[in-house]
PDB file of C-alpha atoms in Angstrom:
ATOM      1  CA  UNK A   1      14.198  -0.857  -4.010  1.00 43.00           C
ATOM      2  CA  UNK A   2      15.285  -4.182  -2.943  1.00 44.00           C
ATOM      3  CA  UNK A   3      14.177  -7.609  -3.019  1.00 48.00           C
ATOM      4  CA  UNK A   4      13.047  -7.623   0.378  1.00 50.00           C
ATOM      5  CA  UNK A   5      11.174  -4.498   0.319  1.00 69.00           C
ATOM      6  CA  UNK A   6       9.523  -4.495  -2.902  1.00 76.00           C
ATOM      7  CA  UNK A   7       5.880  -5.694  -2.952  1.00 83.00           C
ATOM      8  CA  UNK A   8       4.205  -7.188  -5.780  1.00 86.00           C
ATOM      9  CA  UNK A   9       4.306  -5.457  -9.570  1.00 89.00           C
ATOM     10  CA  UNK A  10       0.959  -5.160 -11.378  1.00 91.00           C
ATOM     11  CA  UNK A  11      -0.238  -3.659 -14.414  1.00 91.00           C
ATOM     12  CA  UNK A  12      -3.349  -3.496 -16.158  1.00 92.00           C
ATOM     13  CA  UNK A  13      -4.435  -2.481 -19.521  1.00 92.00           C
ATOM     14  CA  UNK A  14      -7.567   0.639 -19.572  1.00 92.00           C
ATOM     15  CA  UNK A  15      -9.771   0.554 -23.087  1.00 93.00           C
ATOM     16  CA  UNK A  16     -11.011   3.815 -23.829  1.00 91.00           C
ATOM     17  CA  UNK A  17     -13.384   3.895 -26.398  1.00 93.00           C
ATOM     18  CA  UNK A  18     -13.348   6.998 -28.886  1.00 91.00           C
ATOM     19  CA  UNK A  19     -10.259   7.493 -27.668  1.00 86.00           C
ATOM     20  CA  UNK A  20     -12.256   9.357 -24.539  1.00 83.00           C
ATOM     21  CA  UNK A  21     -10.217   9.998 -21.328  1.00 74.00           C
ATOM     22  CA  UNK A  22     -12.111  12.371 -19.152  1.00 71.00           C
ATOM     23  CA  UNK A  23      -9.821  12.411 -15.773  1.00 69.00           C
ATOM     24  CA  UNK A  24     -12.348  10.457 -14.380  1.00 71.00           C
ATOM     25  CA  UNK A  25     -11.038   7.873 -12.111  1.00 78.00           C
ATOM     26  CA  UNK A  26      -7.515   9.638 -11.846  1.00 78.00           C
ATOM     27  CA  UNK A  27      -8.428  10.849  -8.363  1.00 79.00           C
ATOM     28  CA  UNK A  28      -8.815   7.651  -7.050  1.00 87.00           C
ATOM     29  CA  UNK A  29      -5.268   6.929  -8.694  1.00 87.00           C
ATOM     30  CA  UNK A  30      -3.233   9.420  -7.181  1.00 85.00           C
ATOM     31  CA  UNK A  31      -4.799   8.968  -3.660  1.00 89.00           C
ATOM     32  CA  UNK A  32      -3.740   5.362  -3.557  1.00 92.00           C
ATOM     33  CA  UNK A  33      -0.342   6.645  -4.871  1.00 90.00           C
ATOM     34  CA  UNK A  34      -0.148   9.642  -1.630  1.00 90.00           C
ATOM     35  CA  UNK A  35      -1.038   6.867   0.734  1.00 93.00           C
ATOM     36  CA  UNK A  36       1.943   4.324   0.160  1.00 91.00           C
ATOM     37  CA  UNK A  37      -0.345   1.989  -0.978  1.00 94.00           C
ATOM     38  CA  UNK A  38       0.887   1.800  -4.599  1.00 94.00           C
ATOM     39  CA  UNK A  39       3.731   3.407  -6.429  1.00 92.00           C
ATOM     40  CA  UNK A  40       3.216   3.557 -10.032  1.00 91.00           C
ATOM     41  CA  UNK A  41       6.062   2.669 -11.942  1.00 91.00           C
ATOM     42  CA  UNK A  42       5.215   3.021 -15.625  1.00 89.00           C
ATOM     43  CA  UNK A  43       2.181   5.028 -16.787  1.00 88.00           C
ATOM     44  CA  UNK A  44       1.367   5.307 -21.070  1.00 87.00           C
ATOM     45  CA  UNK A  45      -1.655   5.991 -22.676  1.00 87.00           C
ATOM     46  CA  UNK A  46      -1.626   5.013 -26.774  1.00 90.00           C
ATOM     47  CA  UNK A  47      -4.291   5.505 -29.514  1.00 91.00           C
ATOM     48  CA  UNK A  48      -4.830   3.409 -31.988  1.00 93.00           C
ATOM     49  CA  UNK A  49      -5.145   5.132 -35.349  1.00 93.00           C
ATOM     50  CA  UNK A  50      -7.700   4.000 -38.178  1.00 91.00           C
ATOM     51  CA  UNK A  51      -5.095   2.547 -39.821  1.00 92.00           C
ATOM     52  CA  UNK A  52      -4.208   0.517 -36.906  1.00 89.00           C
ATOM     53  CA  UNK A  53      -0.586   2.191 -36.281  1.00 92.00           C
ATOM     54  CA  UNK A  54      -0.360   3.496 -32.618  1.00 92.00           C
ATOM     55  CA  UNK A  55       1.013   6.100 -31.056  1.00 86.00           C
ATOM     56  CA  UNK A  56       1.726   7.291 -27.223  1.00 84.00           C
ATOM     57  CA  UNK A  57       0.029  10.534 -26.083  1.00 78.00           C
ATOM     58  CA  UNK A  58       1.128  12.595 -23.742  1.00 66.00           C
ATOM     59  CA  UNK A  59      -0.185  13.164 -20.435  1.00 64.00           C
ATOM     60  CA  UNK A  60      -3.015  16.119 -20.407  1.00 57.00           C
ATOM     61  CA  UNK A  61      -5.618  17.909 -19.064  1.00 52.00           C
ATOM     62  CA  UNK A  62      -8.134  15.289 -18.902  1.00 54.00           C
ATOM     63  CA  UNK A  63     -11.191  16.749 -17.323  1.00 52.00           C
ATOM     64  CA  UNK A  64     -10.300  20.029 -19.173  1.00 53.00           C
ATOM     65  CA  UNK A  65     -10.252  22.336 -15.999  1.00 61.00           C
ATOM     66  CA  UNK A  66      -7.075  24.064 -16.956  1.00 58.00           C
ATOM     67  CA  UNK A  67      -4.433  21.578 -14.555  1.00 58.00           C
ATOM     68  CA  UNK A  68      -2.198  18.804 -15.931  1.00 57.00           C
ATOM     69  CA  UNK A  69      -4.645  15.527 -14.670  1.00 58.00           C
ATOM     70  CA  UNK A  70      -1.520  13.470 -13.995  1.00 62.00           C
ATOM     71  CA  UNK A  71       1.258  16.024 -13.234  1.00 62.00           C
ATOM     72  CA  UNK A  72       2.801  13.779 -10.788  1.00 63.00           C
ATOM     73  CA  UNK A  73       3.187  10.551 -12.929  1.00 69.00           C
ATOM     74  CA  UNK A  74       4.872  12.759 -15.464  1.00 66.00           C
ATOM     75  CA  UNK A  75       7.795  10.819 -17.044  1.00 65.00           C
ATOM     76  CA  UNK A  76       7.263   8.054 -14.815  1.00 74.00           C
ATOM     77  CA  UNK A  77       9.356   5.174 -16.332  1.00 77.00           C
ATOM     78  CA  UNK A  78      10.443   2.221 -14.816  1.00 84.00           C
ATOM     79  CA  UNK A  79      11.866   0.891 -18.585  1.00 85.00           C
ATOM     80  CA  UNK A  80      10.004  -2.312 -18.043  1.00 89.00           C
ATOM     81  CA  UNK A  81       7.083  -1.569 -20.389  1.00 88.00           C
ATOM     82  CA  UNK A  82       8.623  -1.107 -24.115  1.00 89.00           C
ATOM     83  CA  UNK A  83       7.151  -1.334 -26.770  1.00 89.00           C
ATOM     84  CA  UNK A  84       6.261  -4.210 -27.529  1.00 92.00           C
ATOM     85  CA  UNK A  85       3.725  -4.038 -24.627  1.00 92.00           C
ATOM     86  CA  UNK A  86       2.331  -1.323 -25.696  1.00 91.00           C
ATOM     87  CA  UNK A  87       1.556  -3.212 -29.070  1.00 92.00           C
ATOM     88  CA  UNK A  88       0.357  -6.165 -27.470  1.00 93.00           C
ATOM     89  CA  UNK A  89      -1.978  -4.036 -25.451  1.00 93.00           C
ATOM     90  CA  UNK A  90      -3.031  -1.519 -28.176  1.00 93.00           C
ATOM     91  CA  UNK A  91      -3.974  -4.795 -30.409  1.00 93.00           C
ATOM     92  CA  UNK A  92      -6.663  -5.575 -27.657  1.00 93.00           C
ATOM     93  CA  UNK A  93      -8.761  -2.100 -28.590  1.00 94.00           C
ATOM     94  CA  UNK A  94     -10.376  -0.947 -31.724  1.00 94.00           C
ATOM     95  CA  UNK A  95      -8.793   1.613 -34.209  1.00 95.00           C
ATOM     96  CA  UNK A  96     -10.337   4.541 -32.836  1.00 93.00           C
ATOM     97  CA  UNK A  97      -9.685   3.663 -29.160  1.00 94.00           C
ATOM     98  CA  UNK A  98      -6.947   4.175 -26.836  1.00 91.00           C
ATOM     99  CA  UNK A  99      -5.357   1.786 -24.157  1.00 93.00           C
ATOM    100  CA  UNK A 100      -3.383   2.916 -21.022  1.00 90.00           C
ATOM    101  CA  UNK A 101      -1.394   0.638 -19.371  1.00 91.00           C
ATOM    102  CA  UNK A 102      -0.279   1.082 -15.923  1.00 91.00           C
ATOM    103  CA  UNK A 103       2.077  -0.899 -13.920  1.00 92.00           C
ATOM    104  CA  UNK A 104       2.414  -0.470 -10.298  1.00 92.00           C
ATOM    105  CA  UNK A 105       4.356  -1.799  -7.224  1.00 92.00           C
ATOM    106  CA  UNK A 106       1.470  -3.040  -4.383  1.00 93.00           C
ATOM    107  CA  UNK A 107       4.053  -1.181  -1.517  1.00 92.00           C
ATOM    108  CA  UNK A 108       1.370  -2.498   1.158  1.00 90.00           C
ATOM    109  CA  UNK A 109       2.740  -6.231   0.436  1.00 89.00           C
ATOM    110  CA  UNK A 110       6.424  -4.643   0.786  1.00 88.00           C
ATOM    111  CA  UNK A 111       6.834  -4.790   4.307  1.00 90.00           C
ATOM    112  CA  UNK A 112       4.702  -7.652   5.555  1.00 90.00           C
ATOM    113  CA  UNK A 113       6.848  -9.641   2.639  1.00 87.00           C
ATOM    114  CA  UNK A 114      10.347  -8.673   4.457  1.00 89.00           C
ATOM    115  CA  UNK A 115       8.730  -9.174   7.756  1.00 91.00           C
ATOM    116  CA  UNK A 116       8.238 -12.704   6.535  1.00 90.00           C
ATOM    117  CA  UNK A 117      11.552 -13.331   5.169  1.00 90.00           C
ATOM    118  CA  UNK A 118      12.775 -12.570   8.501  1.00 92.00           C
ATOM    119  CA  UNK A 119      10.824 -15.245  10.058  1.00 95.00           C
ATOM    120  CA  UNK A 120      12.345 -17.424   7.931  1.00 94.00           C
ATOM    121  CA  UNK A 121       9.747 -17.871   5.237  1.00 93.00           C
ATOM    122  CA  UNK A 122      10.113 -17.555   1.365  1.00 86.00           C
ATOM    123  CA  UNK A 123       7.225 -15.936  -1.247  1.00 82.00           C
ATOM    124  CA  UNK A 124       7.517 -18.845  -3.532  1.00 84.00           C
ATOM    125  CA  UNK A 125       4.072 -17.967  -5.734  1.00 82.00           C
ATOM    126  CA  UNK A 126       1.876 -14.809  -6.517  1.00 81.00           C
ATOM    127  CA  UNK A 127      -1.092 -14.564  -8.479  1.00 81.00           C
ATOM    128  CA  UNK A 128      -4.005 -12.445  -9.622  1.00 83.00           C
ATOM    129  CA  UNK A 129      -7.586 -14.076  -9.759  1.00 84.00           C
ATOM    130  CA  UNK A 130      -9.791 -12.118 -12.888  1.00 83.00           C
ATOM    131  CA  UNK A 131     -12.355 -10.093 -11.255  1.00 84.00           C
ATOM    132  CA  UNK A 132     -14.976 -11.712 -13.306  1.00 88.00           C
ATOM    133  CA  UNK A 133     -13.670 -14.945 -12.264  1.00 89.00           C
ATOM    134  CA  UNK A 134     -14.517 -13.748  -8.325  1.00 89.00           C
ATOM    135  CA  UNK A 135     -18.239 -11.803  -9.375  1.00 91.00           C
ATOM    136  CA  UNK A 136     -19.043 -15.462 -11.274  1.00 91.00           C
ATOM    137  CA  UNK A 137     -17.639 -17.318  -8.345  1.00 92.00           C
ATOM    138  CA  UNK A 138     -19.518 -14.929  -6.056  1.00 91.00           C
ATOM    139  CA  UNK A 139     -23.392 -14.750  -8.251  1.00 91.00           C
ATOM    140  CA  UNK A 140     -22.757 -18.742  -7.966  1.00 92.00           C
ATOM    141  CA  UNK A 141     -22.520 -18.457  -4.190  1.00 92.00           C
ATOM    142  CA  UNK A 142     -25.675 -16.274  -3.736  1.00 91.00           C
ATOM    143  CA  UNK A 143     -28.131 -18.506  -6.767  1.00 91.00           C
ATOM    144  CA  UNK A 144     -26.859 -21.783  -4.562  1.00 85.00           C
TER     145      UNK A 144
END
């Protein structure tokens, strides 16, 4: 991947309370993945013990119906989550919980970036607005 082809990274940070991960969700995952439109470049899932130490789990059989839930993220490492971000994350959650972090590449931007640098022009700033920053901003819209 180069500069000019590589769209924006993201991550986010998943609470699971109890510790629960039922697959659910991971379909919607991997079909964003088959279409190009992401490409997941870390994927960890930790629990956070009583005692507050955390460990990584490894990827399962979420839904229980017999088939590795995440077979093709397996040992998907792009080295830029370590440690540390794992602890930063896992100290957002409960003892009892798990996080699962997940950092991806938005490959939709990719070309339309590069197409832009050939025109001449320069990404000089990127930026996520907080969902609940655009719902508030949106309820605010509607009451007016």
């Amino acid at each position: 991947m180069t500069q000019l082809d590589a769209g924006p990274i993201d991550y986010l940070a998943l609470e699971f309370p109890g510790a629960r991960l039922n697959g659910e969700g991971l379909k919607e995952l991997v079909d964003l993945t088959e279409r190009g439109i992401i490409r997941i470049l870390d994927l960890v899932v930790a629990v956070v013990a009583d005692d507050g130490s955390v460990a990584a789990v490894a990827l399962a059989d979420l839904d229980g119906d017999g088939q590795l839930d995440l077979a093709l993220f397996e040992g998907v490492s792009s080295g830029l989550l370590d440690e540390e971000d794992i602890a930063q994350s896992a100290a957002l959650v409960k003892p009892g919980d798990a996080v699962g972090l997940l950092l991806y590449e938005n490959t939709w931007a990719g070309p339309f970036v590069t197409a832009m640098r050939n025109a001449g022009a320069e990404v000089i700033a990127s930026g996520r607005i907080p969902a609940d920053d655009v719902v508030a901003a949106l309820d605010a819209l509607e009451s007016a």
